[in-house]
Short mmCIF file of C-alpha atoms in Angstrom, two decimals:
data_model
loop_
_atom_site.label_atom_id
_atom_site.label_comp_id
_atom_site.label_asym_id
_atom_site.label_seq_id
_atom_site.Cartn_x
_atom_site.Cartn_y
_atom_site.Cartn_z
CA MET A 331 -23.42 24.41 -7.44
CA SER A 332 -23.12 20.62 -7.59
CA ILE A 333 -20.69 18.84 -5.30
CA ASN A 334 -18.74 15.63 -5.77
CA TYR A 335 -19.62 13.90 -2.51
CA ILE A 336 -16.89 11.27 -2.78
CA ASP A 337 -14.34 14.07 -3.03
CA ALA A 338 -16.11 15.87 -0.18
CA LEU A 339 -15.83 12.77 2.03
CA GLU A 340 -12.11 12.47 1.27
CA ARG A 341 -11.66 16.14 2.16
CA LEU A 342 -13.62 15.59 5.38
CA LEU A 343 -11.36 12.67 6.33
CA LEU A 344 -8.37 14.90 5.55
CA LEU A 345 -9.78 17.42 8.07
CA ASP A 346 -11.19 20.08 5.75
CA GLU A 347 -13.20 22.21 8.22
CA GLU A 348 -15.86 23.21 5.69
CA MET A 349 -16.53 19.55 4.91
CA MET A 350 -16.44 18.61 8.60
CA ASN A 351 -19.34 21.02 9.14
CA ARG A 352 -21.26 19.24 6.34
CA ARG A 353 -20.51 15.77 7.69
CA TYR A 354 -24.04 14.32 7.67
CA GLU A 355 -25.06 15.82 4.35
CA ILE A 356 -21.98 14.11 2.88
CA PHE A 357 -22.78 10.86 4.67
CA ARG A 358 -26.32 10.77 3.25
CA HIS A 359 -25.16 11.17 -0.33
CA VAL A 360 -22.10 8.90 -0.22
CA GLN A 361 -23.99 6.11 1.51
CA GLY A 362 -26.59 6.18 -1.25
CA GLU A 363 -23.98 6.29 -4.03
CA ARG A 364 -21.09 4.05 -2.96
CA ARG A 365 -21.29 1.09 -0.64
CA VAL A 366 -17.56 0.37 -0.84
CA PHE A 367 -14.85 2.20 -2.77
CA TYR A 368 -11.09 2.65 -2.91
CA SER A 369 -9.73 6.13 -2.18
CA GLU A 370 -6.50 6.97 -3.99
CA LYS A 371 -6.12 10.09 -1.84
CA LEU A 372 -6.31 8.12 1.40
CA GLN A 373 -4.78 4.88 0.05
CA ARG A 374 -7.58 2.98 1.77
CA TRP A 375 -10.76 1.07 1.06
CA ILE A 376 -13.80 2.87 2.49
CA PHE A 377 -16.81 0.96 3.89
CA THR A 378 -19.89 3.16 4.31
CA GLN A 379 -22.93 0.97 5.04
CA TYR A 380 -23.93 -0.58 8.35
CA SER A 381 -24.17 -4.17 7.10
CA ASP A 382 -20.69 -4.10 5.54
CA VAL A 383 -19.08 -2.36 8.52
CA ARG A 384 -20.73 -4.84 10.89
CA GLU A 385 -19.54 -7.78 8.76
CA ALA A 386 -15.98 -6.44 8.66
CA LEU A 387 -15.87 -5.91 12.44
CA ARG A 388 -16.70 -9.59 12.93
CA ASP A 389 -14.52 -10.97 10.10
CA ALA A 390 -11.55 -12.85 11.55
CA ARG A 391 -9.78 -12.70 8.17
CA LEU A 392 -9.24 -8.96 8.65
CA SER A 393 -6.33 -7.93 10.84
CA SER A 394 -6.19 -5.28 13.55
CA GLU A 395 -2.39 -5.33 13.51
CA GLN A 396 -2.05 -1.95 11.84
CA LEU A 397 1.26 -0.70 13.22
CA PRO A 398 3.20 -2.12 10.23
CA SER A 399 0.99 -0.12 7.85
CA VAL A 400 1.52 3.04 9.93
CA LEU A 401 5.29 2.58 9.97
CA LYS A 402 5.23 1.87 6.24
CA GLN A 403 3.99 5.43 5.65
CA LEU A 404 7.10 6.93 7.27
CA PRO A 405 9.90 8.04 4.94
CA ALA A 406 12.55 5.34 4.52
CA GLU A 407 15.28 7.51 6.04
CA ILE A 408 13.17 7.89 9.20
CA ARG A 409 12.36 4.18 9.44
CA ASP A 410 16.02 3.28 9.07
CA THR A 411 17.13 5.56 11.93
CA LEU A 412 14.44 4.66 14.49
CA ASP A 413 15.77 3.49 17.83
CA THR A 414 14.64 -0.12 18.05
CA ASP A 415 14.51 0.22 21.84
CA ASN A 416 12.02 3.10 21.77
CA PRO A 417 9.13 2.06 24.05
CA LEU A 418 6.60 2.96 21.36
CA LEU A 419 8.06 0.42 18.95
CA ARG A 420 8.09 -2.24 21.66
CA GLN A 421 4.66 -1.48 23.10
CA ALA A 422 2.39 -0.36 20.23
CA ASN A 423 1.90 -3.99 19.23
CA LYS A 424 1.14 -4.96 22.83
CA ILE A 425 -2.18 -3.10 23.08
CA MET A 426 -5.27 -5.21 22.58
CA MET A 427 -6.67 -3.16 19.72
CA SER A 428 -3.49 -3.80 17.69
CA ARG A 429 -3.43 -7.57 18.09
CA ASP A 430 -5.23 -10.47 16.44
CA ASP A 431 -6.17 -13.78 18.02
CA PRO A 432 -4.78 -15.73 19.75
CA ASP A 433 -2.65 -12.85 21.15
CA HIS A 434 -5.68 -10.54 21.39
CA ALA A 435 -7.78 -13.15 23.20
CA ARG A 436 -4.98 -13.73 25.71
CA LEU A 437 -4.57 -10.01 26.45
CA ARG A 438 -8.32 -9.47 26.64
CA LEU A 439 -8.73 -12.32 29.12
CA LEU A 440 -6.03 -10.95 31.42
CA VAL A 441 -7.17 -7.32 31.23
CA ASN A 442 -10.80 -8.32 31.82
CA LYS A 443 -9.73 -9.99 35.06
CA ALA A 444 -8.60 -6.56 36.28
CA PHE A 445 -10.99 -4.12 34.57
CA THR A 446 -14.20 -5.69 35.87
CA PRO A 447 -17.83 -4.46 35.80
CA ARG A 448 -17.72 -4.36 39.61
CA MET A 449 -14.67 -2.08 39.57
CA ILE A 450 -16.36 0.21 37.04
CA GLU A 451 -19.65 0.42 38.98
CA HIS A 452 -17.69 1.31 42.12
CA GLN A 453 -16.71 4.57 40.39
CA ARG A 454 -20.32 5.86 40.45
CA PRO A 455 -20.01 7.73 43.80
CA LEU A 456 -16.70 9.25 42.67
CA ILE A 457 -18.21 10.37 39.34
CA THR A 458 -21.17 11.93 41.17
CA ARG A 459 -18.95 13.77 43.66
CA LEU A 460 -16.53 15.04 41.02
CA THR A 461 -19.43 16.21 38.86
CA HIS A 462 -20.90 18.18 41.79
CA ASP A 463 -17.53 19.82 42.43
CA LEU A 464 -16.88 20.68 38.78
CA LEU A 465 -20.41 22.05 38.31
CA ASP A 466 -19.83 24.27 41.36
CA GLN A 467 -16.67 25.59 39.74
CA MET A 468 -18.32 25.96 36.32
CA GLY A 469 -21.11 27.99 37.93
CA GLN A 470 -18.52 30.51 39.13
CA GLN A 471 -16.93 31.00 35.71
CA GLU A 472 -17.56 34.30 33.98
CA GLN A 473 -17.67 32.51 30.61
CA PRO A 474 -18.40 28.82 31.23
CA ASP A 475 -17.23 26.27 28.68
CA PHE A 476 -18.56 22.74 29.19
CA ILE A 477 -15.61 21.10 27.41
CA ARG A 478 -12.93 22.98 29.32
CA ASP A 479 -14.72 23.00 32.68
CA LEU A 480 -16.12 19.45 32.84
CA ALA A 481 -15.86 17.20 29.77
CA ILE A 482 -12.04 17.30 29.72
CA PRO A 483 -11.11 17.22 33.42
CA LEU A 484 -13.70 14.77 34.72
CA PRO A 485 -12.78 11.68 32.63
CA ILE A 486 -9.09 12.27 33.38
CA MET A 487 -9.80 12.50 37.11
CA VAL A 488 -11.91 9.33 37.03
CA ILE A 489 -9.38 7.25 35.11
CA ALA A 490 -6.51 8.59 37.25
CA ALA A 491 -8.35 7.56 40.42
CA LEU A 492 -9.26 4.20 38.91
CA ILE A 493 -5.69 3.44 37.84
CA GLY A 494 -4.17 4.88 41.01
CA ILE A 495 -2.30 7.90 39.65
CA PRO A 496 -2.11 11.08 41.79
CA TYR A 497 -4.19 14.09 40.71
CA GLU A 498 -1.12 16.34 40.57
CA SER A 499 -0.18 14.45 37.39
CA LEU A 500 -3.42 15.35 35.56
CA GLY A 501 -1.74 17.91 33.29
CA GLN A 502 0.81 15.36 32.11
CA ILE A 503 -1.90 12.73 31.67
CA LYS A 504 -3.85 15.09 29.41
CA GLN A 505 -0.76 15.67 27.23
CA TRP A 506 -0.06 11.94 26.97
CA SER A 507 -3.72 11.25 26.28
CA ASP A 508 -3.79 13.81 23.46
CA ALA A 509 -0.64 12.34 21.90
CA GLY A 510 -2.17 8.86 22.07
CA ALA A 511 -5.49 9.99 20.59
CA ASP A 512 -3.68 11.64 17.68
CA PHE A 513 -1.54 8.55 17.11
CA LEU A 514 -4.59 6.28 17.12
CA GLY A 515 -6.78 8.67 15.16
CA LYS A 516 -4.76 10.60 12.56
CA PRO A 517 -3.60 8.27 9.78
CA THR A 518 -2.97 11.25 7.50
CA ASP A 519 -0.46 12.99 9.81
CA THR A 520 1.86 10.08 10.35
CA LEU A 521 5.31 11.65 10.72
CA GLU A 522 4.54 14.53 13.11
CA VAL A 523 2.12 12.42 15.14
CA PHE A 524 4.57 9.51 15.33
CA PHE A 525 7.39 11.55 16.85
CA ARG A 526 5.06 13.23 19.32
CA MET A 527 3.80 9.81 20.37
CA ALA A 528 7.33 8.41 20.61
CA GLY A 529 8.25 11.22 23.01
CA ALA A 530 5.09 10.71 25.05
CA ALA A 531 5.78 6.97 25.28
CA MET A 532 9.25 7.61 26.70
CA GLU A 533 7.87 10.09 29.24
CA PHE A 534 5.01 7.80 30.27
CA ASN A 535 7.32 4.82 30.72
CA ALA A 536 9.59 6.87 32.99
CA PHE A 537 6.52 8.04 34.93
CA ILE A 538 4.69 4.73 35.35
CA HIS A 539 7.62 2.42 36.20
CA PRO A 540 7.99 3.68 39.81
CA HIS A 541 4.22 3.33 40.35
CA LEU A 542 4.33 -0.27 39.10
CA GLU A 543 7.26 -1.09 41.37
CA GLU A 544 5.45 0.46 44.34
CA ARG A 545 2.32 -1.65 43.65
CA ARG A 546 4.42 -4.81 43.44
CA ARG A 547 5.79 -4.04 46.90
CA GLN A 548 2.50 -2.81 48.35
CA PRO A 549 -0.67 -3.55 46.33
CA LYS A 550 -3.64 -1.18 46.59
CA ASP A 551 -7.29 -1.31 45.60
CA ASP A 552 -6.69 0.17 42.16
CA LEU A 553 -6.34 -0.87 38.53
CA LEU A 554 -2.53 -0.86 38.53
CA SER A 555 -2.50 -3.46 41.29
CA ALA A 556 -5.26 -5.45 39.58
CA PHE A 557 -3.34 -5.46 36.27
CA ILE A 558 -0.22 -6.71 38.03
CA ALA A 559 -2.18 -9.43 39.84
CA ALA A 560 -4.22 -10.57 36.81
CA GLU A 561 -3.40 -14.19 36.02
CA SER A 562 -4.80 -17.02 33.91
CA GLN A 563 -3.35 -20.52 34.31
CA GLY A 564 0.00 -19.08 35.34
CA ASP A 565 0.07 -16.50 32.52
CA LYS A 566 0.47 -12.82 33.44
CA LEU A 567 0.87 -9.53 31.60
CA THR A 568 4.46 -8.63 30.75
CA GLU A 569 5.84 -5.22 31.72
CA ASP A 570 5.38 -3.87 28.18
CA GLU A 571 1.84 -5.26 28.02
CA LEU A 572 0.98 -3.63 31.35
CA ILE A 573 2.26 -0.23 30.28
CA ALA A 574 0.80 -0.38 26.77
CA ASN A 575 -2.72 -1.22 27.94
CA ILE A 576 -2.68 1.30 30.80
CA TYR A 577 -1.71 3.92 28.22
CA LEU A 578 -4.54 2.72 25.97
CA LEU A 579 -7.06 3.25 28.78
CA LEU A 580 -5.69 6.74 29.38
CA ALA A 581 -5.72 7.81 25.74
CA ALA A 582 -8.76 6.12 24.22
CA GLY A 583 -10.75 6.25 27.47
CA ASN A 584 -10.28 9.96 28.06
CA GLU A 585 -10.82 10.92 24.44
CA THR A 586 -13.95 8.84 23.95
CA THR A 587 -15.63 9.99 27.16
CA THR A 588 -14.79 13.67 26.66
CA ASN A 589 -16.28 13.50 23.18
CA LEU A 590 -19.33 11.54 24.34
CA LEU A 591 -20.07 14.19 26.97
CA GLY A 592 -19.46 17.09 24.58
CA ASN A 593 -21.44 15.55 21.74
CA GLY A 594 -24.21 14.66 24.17
CA LEU A 595 -24.72 18.11 25.64
CA TYR A 596 -24.39 19.71 22.20
CA ALA A 597 -27.06 17.41 20.72
CA LEU A 598 -29.38 18.10 23.66
CA LEU A 599 -28.89 21.87 23.41
CA LYS A 600 -29.61 21.75 19.67
CA HIS A 601 -32.80 19.75 20.34
CA PRO A 602 -34.51 21.54 23.25
CA ASP A 603 -37.51 19.21 23.20
CA GLN A 604 -35.21 16.25 23.89
CA LEU A 605 -33.28 18.22 26.51
CA GLU A 606 -36.51 19.05 28.34
CA LEU A 607 -37.65 15.44 28.11
CA LEU A 608 -34.43 14.21 29.73
CA ARG A 609 -34.55 16.95 32.37
CA GLN A 610 -38.08 15.93 33.35
CA ARG A 611 -37.41 12.20 33.05
CA PRO A 612 -33.79 11.51 34.11
CA ALA A 613 -34.59 7.78 34.05
CA LEU A 614 -34.26 8.11 30.25
CA ALA A 615 -30.51 8.64 30.70
CA ASP A 616 -29.65 5.12 29.50
CA THR A 617 -31.53 5.37 26.19
CA ALA A 618 -30.44 9.00 25.78
CA VAL A 619 -26.78 8.00 25.98
CA GLU A 620 -27.32 5.22 23.43
CA GLU A 621 -28.92 7.72 21.05
CA ILE A 622 -26.05 10.16 21.53
CA LEU A 623 -23.62 7.36 20.72
CA ARG A 624 -25.53 6.65 17.51
CA TYR A 625 -26.32 10.22 16.48
CA GLU A 626 -22.90 11.80 17.16
CA SER A 627 -20.60 8.79 17.49
CA PRO A 628 -17.48 9.82 19.46
CA SER A 629 -15.44 7.26 17.50
CA GLN A 630 -16.18 7.82 13.82
CA ILE A 631 -13.71 5.40 12.28
CA THR A 632 -11.93 2.17 12.99
CA GLY A 633 -9.52 0.34 10.72
CA ARG A 634 -8.59 -3.12 9.54
CA HIS A 635 -5.83 -4.54 7.35
CA THR A 636 -5.72 -7.42 4.89
CA LYS A 637 -2.90 -9.92 5.23
CA ARG A 638 -4.00 -11.81 2.13
CA GLU A 639 -6.33 -11.33 -0.82
CA LEU A 640 -9.98 -11.85 0.07
CA GLU A 641 -13.54 -11.07 -0.95
CA ILE A 642 -15.69 -8.99 1.37
CA ALA A 643 -18.65 -6.64 0.93
CA GLY A 644 -18.87 -7.65 -2.73
CA GLN A 645 -15.28 -6.54 -3.42
CA GLN A 646 -12.08 -8.42 -4.17
CA ILE A 647 -9.45 -6.75 -1.99
CA GLY A 648 -5.77 -7.55 -2.33
CA ALA A 649 -3.24 -8.39 0.36
CA ASP A 650 -1.62 -5.65 2.45
CA GLN A 651 -4.52 -3.20 1.99
CA SER A 652 -5.91 -0.81 4.61
CA ILE A 653 -9.66 -0.60 5.21
CA MET A 654 -11.46 2.33 6.84
CA LEU A 655 -14.75 1.40 8.52
CA LEU A 656 -16.95 4.48 8.93
CA LEU A 657 -18.75 3.81 12.21
CA GLY A 658 -20.37 7.24 12.31
CA MET A 659 -21.79 6.84 8.82
CA ALA A 660 -22.97 3.29 9.54
CA ASN A 661 -24.86 4.61 12.57
CA ARG A 662 -26.84 6.90 10.25
CA ASP A 663 -27.75 4.15 7.74
CA PRO A 664 -31.44 4.51 6.77
CA GLN A 665 -31.57 0.79 5.97
CA VAL A 666 -31.14 0.10 9.69
CA PHE A 667 -32.32 3.19 11.59
CA THR A 668 -35.72 4.78 10.98
CA ASP A 669 -35.33 8.50 10.26
CA PRO A 670 -31.60 8.30 11.09
CA ASP A 671 -31.00 12.07 11.13
CA ARG A 672 -33.61 12.57 13.87
CA PHE A 673 -32.30 12.79 17.44
CA ASP A 674 -34.69 10.77 19.61
CA ILE A 675 -33.67 9.86 23.17
CA THR A 676 -36.54 7.34 23.37
CA ARG A 677 -35.38 5.43 20.27
CA LYS A 678 -36.04 1.70 20.60
CA ASP A 679 -33.90 -1.19 19.35
CA ASN A 680 -30.86 1.06 18.93
CA LYS A 681 -28.30 -1.30 17.38
CA HIS A 682 -25.55 1.29 16.92
CA ILE A 683 -21.93 0.18 16.62
CA ALA A 684 -20.31 3.26 18.16
CA PHE A 685 -18.06 1.07 20.33
CA GLY A 686 -17.35 -1.44 17.59
CA LEU A 687 -18.44 -5.06 17.61
CA GLY A 688 -17.06 -8.54 18.03
CA PRO A 689 -13.74 -9.45 19.69
CA HIS A 690 -12.44 -5.86 19.59
CA TYR A 691 -15.52 -4.30 21.20
CA CYS A 692 -14.33 -1.26 23.19
CA LEU A 693 -13.13 -2.31 26.63
CA GLY A 694 -13.89 1.12 28.12
CA ALA A 695 -17.49 1.29 26.85
CA PRO A 696 -19.10 0.54 30.25
CA LEU A 697 -17.12 3.31 31.97
CA ALA A 698 -17.89 5.87 29.24
CA ARG A 699 -21.58 4.96 29.39
CA LEU A 700 -21.65 5.24 33.18
CA GLU A 701 -20.03 8.68 33.17
CA ALA A 702 -22.46 10.04 30.57
CA GLN A 703 -25.51 8.48 32.28
CA VAL A 704 -24.55 10.13 35.58
CA ILE A 705 -23.25 13.48 34.35
CA LEU A 706 -25.71 14.70 31.70
CA PRO A 707 -28.86 14.53 33.90
CA MET A 708 -26.91 16.25 36.70
CA VAL A 709 -25.97 19.12 34.37
CA LEU A 710 -29.59 19.62 33.30
CA GLU A 711 -30.88 19.44 36.88
CA ARG A 712 -28.27 21.90 38.14
CA PHE A 713 -28.61 24.36 35.26
CA PRO A 714 -32.13 23.99 33.78
CA ALA A 715 -31.72 27.16 31.67
CA ILE A 716 -28.36 26.16 30.17
CA HIS A 717 -27.97 27.23 26.53
CA LEU A 718 -25.30 27.78 23.90
CA THR A 719 -23.76 31.23 23.58
CA ASP A 720 -22.03 30.57 20.26
CA SER A 721 -23.74 28.79 17.37
CA GLN A 722 -20.39 28.20 15.61
CA ILE A 723 -18.79 25.11 17.13
CA HIS A 724 -15.32 24.00 16.05
CA TRP A 725 -14.77 20.26 15.88
CA ARG A 726 -11.58 18.50 16.89
CA LYS A 727 -9.10 18.09 14.05
CA ASN A 728 -9.12 14.31 14.18
CA PRO A 729 -10.88 12.12 11.60
CA THR A 730 -11.34 9.23 14.03
CA PHE A 731 -12.54 10.96 17.19
CA LEU A 732 -15.49 13.36 16.87
CA GLY A 733 -16.08 16.02 19.49
CA PRO A 734 -16.35 19.79 19.90
CA GLU A 735 -13.18 21.65 20.86
CA ASN A 736 -15.22 24.01 22.98
CA LEU A 737 -18.83 24.40 24.08
CA PRO A 738 -19.44 27.91 25.46
CA VAL A 739 -22.66 28.04 27.46
CA ALA A 740 -24.72 30.40 29.60
CA LEU A 741 -26.13 28.85 32.74
CA SER A 742 -29.11 31.14 33.31
#
């Protein structure tokens, strides 16, 4: 039976589970058929090829200020009754990924003064210790699940320690992180997702304000204190900018790292030759993580918006149009990657764009990389006979963030 692959891609992006399980078959066909096209179902332009996605990520004419387009999708009666003082409405346009230059450059400069490579590298001993502890606990489970037992809790624990939030709040952090990931990643579920996010924003603001006030009185060696202290020529982050970008680190950081870990172990378990190679040569962890990022990109999509009519990727695109850049498909482009559907942890010259490119390159990429580089070799060393116990994996119902909901394993 023949299949309309453009329709299949639209169904995939609308979270059809059958199509989600045929993701890379669909990618291969669509990429060969349609470089760029407009989807009436999604009300978006779709970019499928590496060169066009890369160009769009670097194109300053395209806007990252997408909140207006999200709000536009809400029914008029909802828009008209929104509380203008809701923290979400004040703060969603304060996160770096939702701003254009010069506002984006200003925020990035200030946040980079706090979230430094040195601060990230200092988390290595913590990541190692937490991984040991969680692997001990996973080894005692009657039915271990890598996602539940390690890939979800560890990134939350790391980011909580980095920011300076007590571990007893981890359950709340997970709920807020999930709400944020859905808000950032589910353009087709706007109304339900919006109200969940609005509630989470109110709760998070009430939670974080006392911590910020405490750090102002008594700074500590953590990211909250560093954010408060960050300064450039007398300029500092406002209260809303502080809260918005801390929330961004919680939501996008947790989601991306959980999915990177889950996708990574799943890919290794499905390719036992590569798993054995990494187990025997843990020094390959760096290139292995880069291949995981390319092969099963944890962030599959990013978006842009046109503020005026322009020509890009051979298309004339009007003003006020939304563009969907398929990062995961671009990372499987045969014009760029030799044998793109082969998982090869020794792959050279791996120019994937899993973390984006240009001014909006993912701020949390170094931390996600570090966690995966430390954790995956430790798992294989600790449990050399680890294997899947269920061949049917269910993927998260989110078109932007790709990762397994569960990963049941046997350890011996």
